[in-house]
PDB file of C-alpha atoms in Angstrom:
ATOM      1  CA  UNK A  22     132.134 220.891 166.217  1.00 65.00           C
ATOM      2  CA  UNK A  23     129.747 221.305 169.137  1.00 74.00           C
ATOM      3  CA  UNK A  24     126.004 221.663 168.385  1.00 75.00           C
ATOM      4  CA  UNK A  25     123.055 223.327 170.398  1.00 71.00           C
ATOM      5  CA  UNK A  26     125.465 225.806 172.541  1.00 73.00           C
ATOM      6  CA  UNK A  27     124.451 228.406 174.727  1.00 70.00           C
ATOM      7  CA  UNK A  28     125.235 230.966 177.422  1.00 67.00           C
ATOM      8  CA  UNK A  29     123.676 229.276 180.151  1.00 66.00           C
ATOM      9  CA  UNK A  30     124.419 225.837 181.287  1.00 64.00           C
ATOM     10  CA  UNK A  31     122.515 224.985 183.927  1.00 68.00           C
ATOM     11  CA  UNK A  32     120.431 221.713 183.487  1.00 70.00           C
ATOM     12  CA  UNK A  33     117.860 220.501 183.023  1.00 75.00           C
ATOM     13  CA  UNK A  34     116.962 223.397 180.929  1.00 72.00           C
ATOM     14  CA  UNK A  35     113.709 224.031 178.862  1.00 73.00           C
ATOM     15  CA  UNK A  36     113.489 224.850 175.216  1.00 74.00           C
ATOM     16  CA  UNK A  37     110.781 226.400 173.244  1.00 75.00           C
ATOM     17  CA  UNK A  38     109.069 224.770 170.314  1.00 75.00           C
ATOM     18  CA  UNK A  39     107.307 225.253 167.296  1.00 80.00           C
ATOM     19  CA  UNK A  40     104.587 223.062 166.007  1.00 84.00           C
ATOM     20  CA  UNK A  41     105.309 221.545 162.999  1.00 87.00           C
ATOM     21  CA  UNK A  42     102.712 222.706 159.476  1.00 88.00           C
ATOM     22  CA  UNK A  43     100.776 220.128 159.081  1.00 90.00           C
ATOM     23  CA  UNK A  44     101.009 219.036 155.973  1.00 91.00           C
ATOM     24  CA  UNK A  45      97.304 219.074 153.081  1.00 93.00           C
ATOM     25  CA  UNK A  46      96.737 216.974 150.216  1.00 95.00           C
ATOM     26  CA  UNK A  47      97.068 218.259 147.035  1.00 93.00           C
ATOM     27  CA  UNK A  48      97.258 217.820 143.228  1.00 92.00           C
ATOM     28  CA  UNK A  49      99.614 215.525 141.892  1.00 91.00           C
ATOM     29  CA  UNK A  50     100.152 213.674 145.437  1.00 94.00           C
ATOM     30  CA  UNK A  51     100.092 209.922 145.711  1.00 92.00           C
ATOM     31  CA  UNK A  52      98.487 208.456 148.699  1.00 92.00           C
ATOM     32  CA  UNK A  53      98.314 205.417 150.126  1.00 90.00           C
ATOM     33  CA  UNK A  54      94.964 204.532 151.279  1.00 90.00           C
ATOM     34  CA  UNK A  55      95.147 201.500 154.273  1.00 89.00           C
ATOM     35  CA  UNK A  56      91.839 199.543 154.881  1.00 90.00           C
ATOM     36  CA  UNK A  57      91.236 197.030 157.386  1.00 90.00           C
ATOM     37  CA  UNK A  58      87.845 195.370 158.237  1.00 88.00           C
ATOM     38  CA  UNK A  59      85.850 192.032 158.909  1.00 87.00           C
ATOM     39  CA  UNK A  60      85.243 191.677 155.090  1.00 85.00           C
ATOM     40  CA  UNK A  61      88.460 190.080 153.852  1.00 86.00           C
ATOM     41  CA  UNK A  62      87.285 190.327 150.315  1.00 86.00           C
ATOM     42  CA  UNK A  63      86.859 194.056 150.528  1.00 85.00           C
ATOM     43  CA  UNK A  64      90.430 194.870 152.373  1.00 83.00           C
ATOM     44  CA  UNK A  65      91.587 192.883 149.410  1.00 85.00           C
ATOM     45  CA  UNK A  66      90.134 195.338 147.108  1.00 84.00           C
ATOM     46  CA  UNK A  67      91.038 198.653 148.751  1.00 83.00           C
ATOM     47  CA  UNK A  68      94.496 197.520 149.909  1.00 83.00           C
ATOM     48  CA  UNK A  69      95.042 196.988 145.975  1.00 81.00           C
ATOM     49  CA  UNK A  70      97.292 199.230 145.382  1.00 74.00           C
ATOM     50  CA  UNK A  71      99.485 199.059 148.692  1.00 71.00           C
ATOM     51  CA  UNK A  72     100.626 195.644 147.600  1.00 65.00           C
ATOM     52  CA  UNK A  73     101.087 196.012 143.994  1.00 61.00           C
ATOM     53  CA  UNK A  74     104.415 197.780 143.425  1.00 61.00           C
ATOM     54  CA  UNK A  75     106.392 199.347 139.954  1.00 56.00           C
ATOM     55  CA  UNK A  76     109.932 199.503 139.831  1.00 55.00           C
ATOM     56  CA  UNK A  77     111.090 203.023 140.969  1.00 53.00           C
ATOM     57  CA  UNK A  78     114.521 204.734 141.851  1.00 51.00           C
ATOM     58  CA  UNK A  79     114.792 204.279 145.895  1.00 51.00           C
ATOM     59  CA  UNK A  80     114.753 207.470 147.434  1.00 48.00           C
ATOM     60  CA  UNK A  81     117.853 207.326 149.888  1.00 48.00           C
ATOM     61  CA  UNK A  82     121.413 207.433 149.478  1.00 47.00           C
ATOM     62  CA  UNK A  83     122.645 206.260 146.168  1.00 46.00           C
ATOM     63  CA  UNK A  84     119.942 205.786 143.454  1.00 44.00           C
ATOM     64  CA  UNK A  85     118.962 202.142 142.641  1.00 45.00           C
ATOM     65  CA  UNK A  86     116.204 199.461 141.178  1.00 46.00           C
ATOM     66  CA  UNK A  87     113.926 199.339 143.931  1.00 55.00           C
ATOM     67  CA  UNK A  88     109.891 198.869 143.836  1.00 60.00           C
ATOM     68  CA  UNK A  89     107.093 201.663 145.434  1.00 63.00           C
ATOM     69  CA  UNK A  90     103.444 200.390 145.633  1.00 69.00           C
ATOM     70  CA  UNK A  91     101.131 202.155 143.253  1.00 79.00           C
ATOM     71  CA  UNK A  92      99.023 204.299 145.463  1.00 85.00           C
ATOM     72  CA  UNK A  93      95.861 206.261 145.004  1.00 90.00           C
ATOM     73  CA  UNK A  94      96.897 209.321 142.572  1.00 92.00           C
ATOM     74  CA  UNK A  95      95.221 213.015 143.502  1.00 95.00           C
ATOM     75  CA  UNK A  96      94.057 214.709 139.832  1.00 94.00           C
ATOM     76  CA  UNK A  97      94.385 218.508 139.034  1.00 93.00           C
ATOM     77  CA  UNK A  98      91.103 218.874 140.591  1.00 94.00           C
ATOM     78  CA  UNK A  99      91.919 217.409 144.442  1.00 95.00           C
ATOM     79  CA  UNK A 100      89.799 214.172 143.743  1.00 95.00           C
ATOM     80  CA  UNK A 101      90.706 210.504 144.380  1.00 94.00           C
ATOM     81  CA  UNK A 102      89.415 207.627 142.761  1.00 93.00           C
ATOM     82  CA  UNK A 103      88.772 204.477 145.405  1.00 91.00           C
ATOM     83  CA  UNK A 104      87.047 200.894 144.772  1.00 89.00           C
ATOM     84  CA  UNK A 105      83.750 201.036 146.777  1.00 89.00           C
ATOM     85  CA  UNK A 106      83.236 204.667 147.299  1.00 91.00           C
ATOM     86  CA  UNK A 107      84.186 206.128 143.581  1.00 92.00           C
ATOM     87  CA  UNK A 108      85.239 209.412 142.818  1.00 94.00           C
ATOM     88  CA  UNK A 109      86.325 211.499 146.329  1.00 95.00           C
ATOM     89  CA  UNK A 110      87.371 214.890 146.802  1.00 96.00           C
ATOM     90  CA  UNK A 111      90.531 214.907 149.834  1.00 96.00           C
ATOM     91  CA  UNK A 112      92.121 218.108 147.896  1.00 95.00           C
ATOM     92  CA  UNK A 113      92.952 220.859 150.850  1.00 94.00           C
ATOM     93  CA  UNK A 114      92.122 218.409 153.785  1.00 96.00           C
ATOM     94  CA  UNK A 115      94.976 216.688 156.220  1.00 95.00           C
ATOM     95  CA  UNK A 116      95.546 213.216 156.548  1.00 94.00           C
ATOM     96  CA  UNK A 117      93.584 212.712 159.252  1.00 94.00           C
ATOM     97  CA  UNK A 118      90.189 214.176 157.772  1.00 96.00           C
ATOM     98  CA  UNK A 119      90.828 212.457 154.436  1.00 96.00           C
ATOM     99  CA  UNK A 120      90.352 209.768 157.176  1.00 95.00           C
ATOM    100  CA  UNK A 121      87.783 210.603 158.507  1.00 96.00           C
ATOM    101  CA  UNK A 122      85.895 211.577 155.269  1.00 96.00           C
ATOM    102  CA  UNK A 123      87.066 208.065 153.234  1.00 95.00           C
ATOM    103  CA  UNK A 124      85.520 206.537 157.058  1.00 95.00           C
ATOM    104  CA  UNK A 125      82.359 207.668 156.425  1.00 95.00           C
ATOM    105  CA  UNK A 126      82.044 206.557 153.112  1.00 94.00           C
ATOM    106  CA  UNK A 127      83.321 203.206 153.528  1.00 93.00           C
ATOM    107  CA  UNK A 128      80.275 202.708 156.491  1.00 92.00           C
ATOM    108  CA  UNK A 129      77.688 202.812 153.846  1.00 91.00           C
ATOM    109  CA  UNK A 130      79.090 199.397 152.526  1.00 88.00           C
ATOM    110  CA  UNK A 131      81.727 198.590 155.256  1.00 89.00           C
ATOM    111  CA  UNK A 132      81.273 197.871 159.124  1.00 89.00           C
ATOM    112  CA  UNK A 133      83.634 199.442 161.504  1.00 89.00           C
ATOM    113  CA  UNK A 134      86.254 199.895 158.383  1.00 92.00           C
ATOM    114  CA  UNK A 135      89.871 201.205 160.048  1.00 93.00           C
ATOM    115  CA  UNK A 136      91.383 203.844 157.341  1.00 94.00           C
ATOM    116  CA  UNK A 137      94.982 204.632 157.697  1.00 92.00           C
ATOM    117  CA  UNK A 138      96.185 207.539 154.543  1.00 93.00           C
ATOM    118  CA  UNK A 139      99.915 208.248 153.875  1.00 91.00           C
ATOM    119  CA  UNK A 140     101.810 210.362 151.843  1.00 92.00           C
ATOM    120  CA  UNK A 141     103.946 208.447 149.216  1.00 89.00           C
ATOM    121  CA  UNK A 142     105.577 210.668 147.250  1.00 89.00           C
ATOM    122  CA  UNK A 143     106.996 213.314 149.656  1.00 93.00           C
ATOM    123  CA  UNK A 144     110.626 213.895 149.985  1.00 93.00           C
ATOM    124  CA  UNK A 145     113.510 215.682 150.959  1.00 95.00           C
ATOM    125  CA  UNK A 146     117.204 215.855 149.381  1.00 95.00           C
ATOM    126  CA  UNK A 147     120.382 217.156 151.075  1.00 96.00           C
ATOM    127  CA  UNK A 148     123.846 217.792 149.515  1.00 94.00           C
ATOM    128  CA  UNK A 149     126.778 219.115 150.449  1.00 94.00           C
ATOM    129  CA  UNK A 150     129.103 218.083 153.038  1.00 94.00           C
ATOM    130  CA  UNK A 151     127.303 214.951 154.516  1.00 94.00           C
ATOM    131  CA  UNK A 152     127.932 211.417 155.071  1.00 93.00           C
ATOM    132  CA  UNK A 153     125.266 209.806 152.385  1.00 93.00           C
ATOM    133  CA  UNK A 154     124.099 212.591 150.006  1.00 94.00           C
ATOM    134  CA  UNK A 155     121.075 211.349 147.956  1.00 92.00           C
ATOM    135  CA  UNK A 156     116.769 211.934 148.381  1.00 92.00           C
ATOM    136  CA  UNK A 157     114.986 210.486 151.351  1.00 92.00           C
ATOM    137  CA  UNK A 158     111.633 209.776 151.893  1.00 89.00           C
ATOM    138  CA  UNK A 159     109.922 212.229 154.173  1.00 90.00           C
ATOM    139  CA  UNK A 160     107.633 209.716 156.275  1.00 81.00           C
ATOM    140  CA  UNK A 161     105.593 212.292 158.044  1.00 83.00           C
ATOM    141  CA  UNK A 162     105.495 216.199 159.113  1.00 87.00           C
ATOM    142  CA  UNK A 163     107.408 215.911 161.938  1.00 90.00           C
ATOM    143  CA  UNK A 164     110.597 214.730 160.652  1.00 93.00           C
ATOM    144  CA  UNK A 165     112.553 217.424 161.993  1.00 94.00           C
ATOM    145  CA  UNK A 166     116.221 218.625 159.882  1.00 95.00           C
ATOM    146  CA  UNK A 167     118.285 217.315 162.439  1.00 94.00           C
ATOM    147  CA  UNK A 168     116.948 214.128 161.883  1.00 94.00           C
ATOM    148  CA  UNK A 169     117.335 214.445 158.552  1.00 95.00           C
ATOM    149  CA  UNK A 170     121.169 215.195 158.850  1.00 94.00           C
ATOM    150  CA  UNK A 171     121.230 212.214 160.843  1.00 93.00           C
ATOM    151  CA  UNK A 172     119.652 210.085 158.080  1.00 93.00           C
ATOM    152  CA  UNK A 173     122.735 211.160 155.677  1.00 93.00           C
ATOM    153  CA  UNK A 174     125.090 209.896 158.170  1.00 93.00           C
ATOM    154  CA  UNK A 175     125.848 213.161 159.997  1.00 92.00           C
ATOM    155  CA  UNK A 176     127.932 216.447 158.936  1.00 93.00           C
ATOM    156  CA  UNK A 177     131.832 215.151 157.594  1.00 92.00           C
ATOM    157  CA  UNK A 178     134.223 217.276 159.534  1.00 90.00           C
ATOM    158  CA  UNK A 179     134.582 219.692 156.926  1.00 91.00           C
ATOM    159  CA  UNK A 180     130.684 220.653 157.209  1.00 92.00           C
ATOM    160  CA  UNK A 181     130.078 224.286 158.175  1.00 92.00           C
ATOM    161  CA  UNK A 182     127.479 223.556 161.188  1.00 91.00           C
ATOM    162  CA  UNK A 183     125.953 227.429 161.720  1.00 90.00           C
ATOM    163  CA  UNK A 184     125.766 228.033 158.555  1.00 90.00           C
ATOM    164  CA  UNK A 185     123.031 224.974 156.869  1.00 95.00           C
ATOM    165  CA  UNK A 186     121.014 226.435 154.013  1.00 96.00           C
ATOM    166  CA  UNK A 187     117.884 225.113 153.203  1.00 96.00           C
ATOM    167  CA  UNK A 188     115.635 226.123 150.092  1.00 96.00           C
ATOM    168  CA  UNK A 189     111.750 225.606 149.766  1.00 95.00           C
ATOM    169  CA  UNK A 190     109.257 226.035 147.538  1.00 90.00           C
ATOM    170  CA  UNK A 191     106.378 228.085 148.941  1.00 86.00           C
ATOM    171  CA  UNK A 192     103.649 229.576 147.267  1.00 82.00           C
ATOM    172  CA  UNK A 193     105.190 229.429 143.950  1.00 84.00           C
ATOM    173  CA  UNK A 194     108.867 230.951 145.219  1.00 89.00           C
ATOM    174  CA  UNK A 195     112.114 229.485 146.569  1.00 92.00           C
ATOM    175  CA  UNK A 196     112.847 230.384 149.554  1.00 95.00           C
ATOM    176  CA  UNK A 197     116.090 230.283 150.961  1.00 95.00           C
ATOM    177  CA  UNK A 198     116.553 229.858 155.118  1.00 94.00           C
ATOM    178  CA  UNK A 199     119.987 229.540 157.143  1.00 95.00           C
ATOM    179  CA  UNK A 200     120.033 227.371 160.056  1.00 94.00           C
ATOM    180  CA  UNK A 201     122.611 227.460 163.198  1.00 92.00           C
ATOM    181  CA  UNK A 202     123.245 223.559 164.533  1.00 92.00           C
ATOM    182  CA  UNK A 203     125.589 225.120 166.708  1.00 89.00           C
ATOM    183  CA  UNK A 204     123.019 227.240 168.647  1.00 88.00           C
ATOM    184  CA  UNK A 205     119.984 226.365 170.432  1.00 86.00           C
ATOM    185  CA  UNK A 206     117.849 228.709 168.603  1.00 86.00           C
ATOM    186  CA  UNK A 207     117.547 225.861 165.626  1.00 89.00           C
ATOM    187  CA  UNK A 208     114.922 224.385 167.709  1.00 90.00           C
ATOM    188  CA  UNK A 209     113.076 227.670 167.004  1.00 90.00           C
ATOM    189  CA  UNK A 210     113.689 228.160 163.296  1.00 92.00           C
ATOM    190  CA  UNK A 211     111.014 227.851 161.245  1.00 92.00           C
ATOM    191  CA  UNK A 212     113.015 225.260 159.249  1.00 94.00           C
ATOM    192  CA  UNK A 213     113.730 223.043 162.240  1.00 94.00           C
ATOM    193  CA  UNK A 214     111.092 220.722 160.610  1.00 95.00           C
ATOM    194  CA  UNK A 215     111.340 219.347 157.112  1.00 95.00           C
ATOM    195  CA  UNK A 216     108.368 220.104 154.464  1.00 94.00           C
ATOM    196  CA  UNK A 217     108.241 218.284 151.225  1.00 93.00           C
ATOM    197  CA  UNK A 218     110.788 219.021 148.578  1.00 93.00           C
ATOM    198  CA  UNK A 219     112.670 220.586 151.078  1.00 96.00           C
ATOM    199  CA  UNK A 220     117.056 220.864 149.715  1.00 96.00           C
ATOM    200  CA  UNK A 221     119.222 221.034 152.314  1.00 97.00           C
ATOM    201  CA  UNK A 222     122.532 222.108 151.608  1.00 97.00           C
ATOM    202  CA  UNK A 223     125.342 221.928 153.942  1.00 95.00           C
ATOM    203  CA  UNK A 224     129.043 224.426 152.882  1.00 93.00           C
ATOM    204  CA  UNK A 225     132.278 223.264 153.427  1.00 92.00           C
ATOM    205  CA  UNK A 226     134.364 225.406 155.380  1.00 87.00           C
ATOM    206  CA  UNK A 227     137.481 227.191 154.805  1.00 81.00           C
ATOM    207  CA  UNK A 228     139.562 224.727 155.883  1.00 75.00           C
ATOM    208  CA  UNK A 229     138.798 222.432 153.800  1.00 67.00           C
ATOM    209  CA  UNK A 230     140.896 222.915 150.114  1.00 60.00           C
ATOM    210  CA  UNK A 231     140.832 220.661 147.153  1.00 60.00           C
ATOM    211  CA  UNK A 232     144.155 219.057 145.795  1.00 62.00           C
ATOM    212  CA  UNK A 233     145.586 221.610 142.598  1.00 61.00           C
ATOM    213  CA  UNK A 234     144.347 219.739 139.181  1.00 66.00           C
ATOM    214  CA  UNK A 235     147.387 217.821 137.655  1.00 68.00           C
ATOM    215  CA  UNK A 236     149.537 220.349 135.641  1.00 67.00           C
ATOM    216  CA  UNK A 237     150.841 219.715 131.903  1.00 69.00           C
ATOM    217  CA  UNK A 238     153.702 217.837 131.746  1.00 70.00           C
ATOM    218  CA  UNK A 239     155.931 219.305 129.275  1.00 63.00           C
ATOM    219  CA  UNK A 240     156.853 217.048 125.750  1.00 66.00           C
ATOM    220  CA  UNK A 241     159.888 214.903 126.364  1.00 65.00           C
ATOM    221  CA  UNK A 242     163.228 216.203 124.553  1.00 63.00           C
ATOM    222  CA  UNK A 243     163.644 215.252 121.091  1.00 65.00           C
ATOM    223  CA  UNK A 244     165.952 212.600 120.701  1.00 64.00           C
ATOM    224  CA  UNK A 245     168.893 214.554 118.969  1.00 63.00           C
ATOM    225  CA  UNK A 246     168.863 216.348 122.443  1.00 62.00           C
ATOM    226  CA  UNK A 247     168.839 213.659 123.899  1.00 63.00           C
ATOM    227  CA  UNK A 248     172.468 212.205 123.147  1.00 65.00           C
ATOM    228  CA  UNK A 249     173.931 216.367 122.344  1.00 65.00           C
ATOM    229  CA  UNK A 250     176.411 215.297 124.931  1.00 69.00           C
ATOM    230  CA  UNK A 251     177.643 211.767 123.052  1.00 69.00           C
ATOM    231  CA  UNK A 252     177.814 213.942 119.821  1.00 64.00           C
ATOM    232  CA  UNK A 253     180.079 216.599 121.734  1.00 69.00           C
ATOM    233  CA  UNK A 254     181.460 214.244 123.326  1.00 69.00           C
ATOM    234  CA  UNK A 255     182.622 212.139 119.586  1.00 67.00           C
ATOM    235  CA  UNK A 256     183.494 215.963 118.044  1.00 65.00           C
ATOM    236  CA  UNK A 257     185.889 216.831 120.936  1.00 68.00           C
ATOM    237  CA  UNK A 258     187.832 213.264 120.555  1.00 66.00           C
ATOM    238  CA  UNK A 259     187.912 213.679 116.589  1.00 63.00           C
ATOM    239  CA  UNK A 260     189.656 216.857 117.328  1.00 62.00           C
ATOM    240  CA  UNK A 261     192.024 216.146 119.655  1.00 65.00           C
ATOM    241  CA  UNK A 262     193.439 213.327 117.475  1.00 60.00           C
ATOM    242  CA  UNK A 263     193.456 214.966 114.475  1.00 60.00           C
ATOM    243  CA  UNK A 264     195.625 217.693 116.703  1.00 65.00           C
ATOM    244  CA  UNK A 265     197.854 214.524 117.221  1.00 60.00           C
ATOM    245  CA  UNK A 266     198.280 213.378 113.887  1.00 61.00           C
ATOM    246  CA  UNK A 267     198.804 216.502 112.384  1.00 62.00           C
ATOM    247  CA  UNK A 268     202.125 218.328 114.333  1.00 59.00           C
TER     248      UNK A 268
END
């Protein structure tokens, strides 16, 4: 049940790591767009759609009513459409440039506007042997998958913990990675962190079995069979007084 083992255990010890892909906007993403300045009237605007919510499923755990705010949609063609600045093209750039970029347009009409852009709509899902299996919202890049076990309440004892498969969809294939929580090389994998629409799947092991599925119960007897032995039982009486009555 131990995770992150190795040979050597001296401490403190030092572990590579891998930078996390940072993550570009593309079609079909919904952003939300975050715009604070001195004009209150204009923040009331732009902030729009970061207030006003439709009712969604909730992406964690169990499925349920819940509400998401309506965002800033990205069209087949990378462009945005934002009060004040009009048609913008973020397709292909990070967060942080879309910043920038939405910045500089804002300044024409805006002074010293503060942009802050999120994903909305990226997620992860993991199955298997977990505490809370269900869809999660992935918050940011960095989210790494041991986190994300952690967010589903942890491996149940029957988890197989070097063995954690995770599929992803890159350029136009699923991919399917293993990942060792028992060895220290997961910090190295290059699915240590979690990418949106990432699956994780975690096996049960051997030990665990499932209970046999309830077997037919065969019809009861008929009801003749049922009292054979009173009918024997009135046939070998009749018999033996007859025997009686008739020396």
């Amino acid at each position: 049940m131990e995770y992150f083992q190795t040979e050597n255990a001296s401490f403190p010890s030092y572990l590579e790591t891998n930078l996390p892909q940072v993550a570009k906007i593309q079609k079909d993403d919904i952003l939300a767009v975050i715009v604070s300045s001195l004009n209150k009237e204009s923040n009331e605007i732009l902030n729009f759609t970061n207030i006003n919510t439709l009712p969604v499923s909730v992406f964690s755990g169990n499925v349920g009513g819940g509400s998401q705010p309506l965002g800033y949609p990205v069209d087949s063609s990378g462009a945005v459409v934002i009060p004040l600045i009009g048609k913008i093209m973020l397709g292909g750039l990070t967060l942080q440039k879309a910043e920038d970029r939405i910045r500089q347009e804002l300044e024409k009409s805006i002074k010293d506007p503060v942009v802050n852009v999120r994903f909305m709509n990226h997620k992860f899902s993991i199955l298997g042997e977990v505490g809370a299996v269900g869809t999660y919202n992935l918050l940011d890049e960095r989210t790494t998958i041991l986190e994300a076990i952690a967010l589903a309440g942890d491996l149940t004892m029957y988890g197989k913990r070097d063995s954690v498969t995770v599929i992803r969809y890159r350029d136009g294939k699923r991919e399917i990675g293993k990942v060792n929580l028992r060895n220290r090389t997961v910090f190295t994998s290059p699915y240590f962190y979690v990418q949106n629409g990432d699956l994780i799947y975690v096996e049960p092991t051997k030990d665990k079995f499932l209970p046999l599925p309830p077997q037919p119960q065969a019809p009861p007897p008929s009801l003749f069979l049922q009292r054979a032995p009173i009918y024997l039982s009135l046939v070998s009486t009749v018999v033996i007084l007859f025997s009686l009555f008739t020396r």
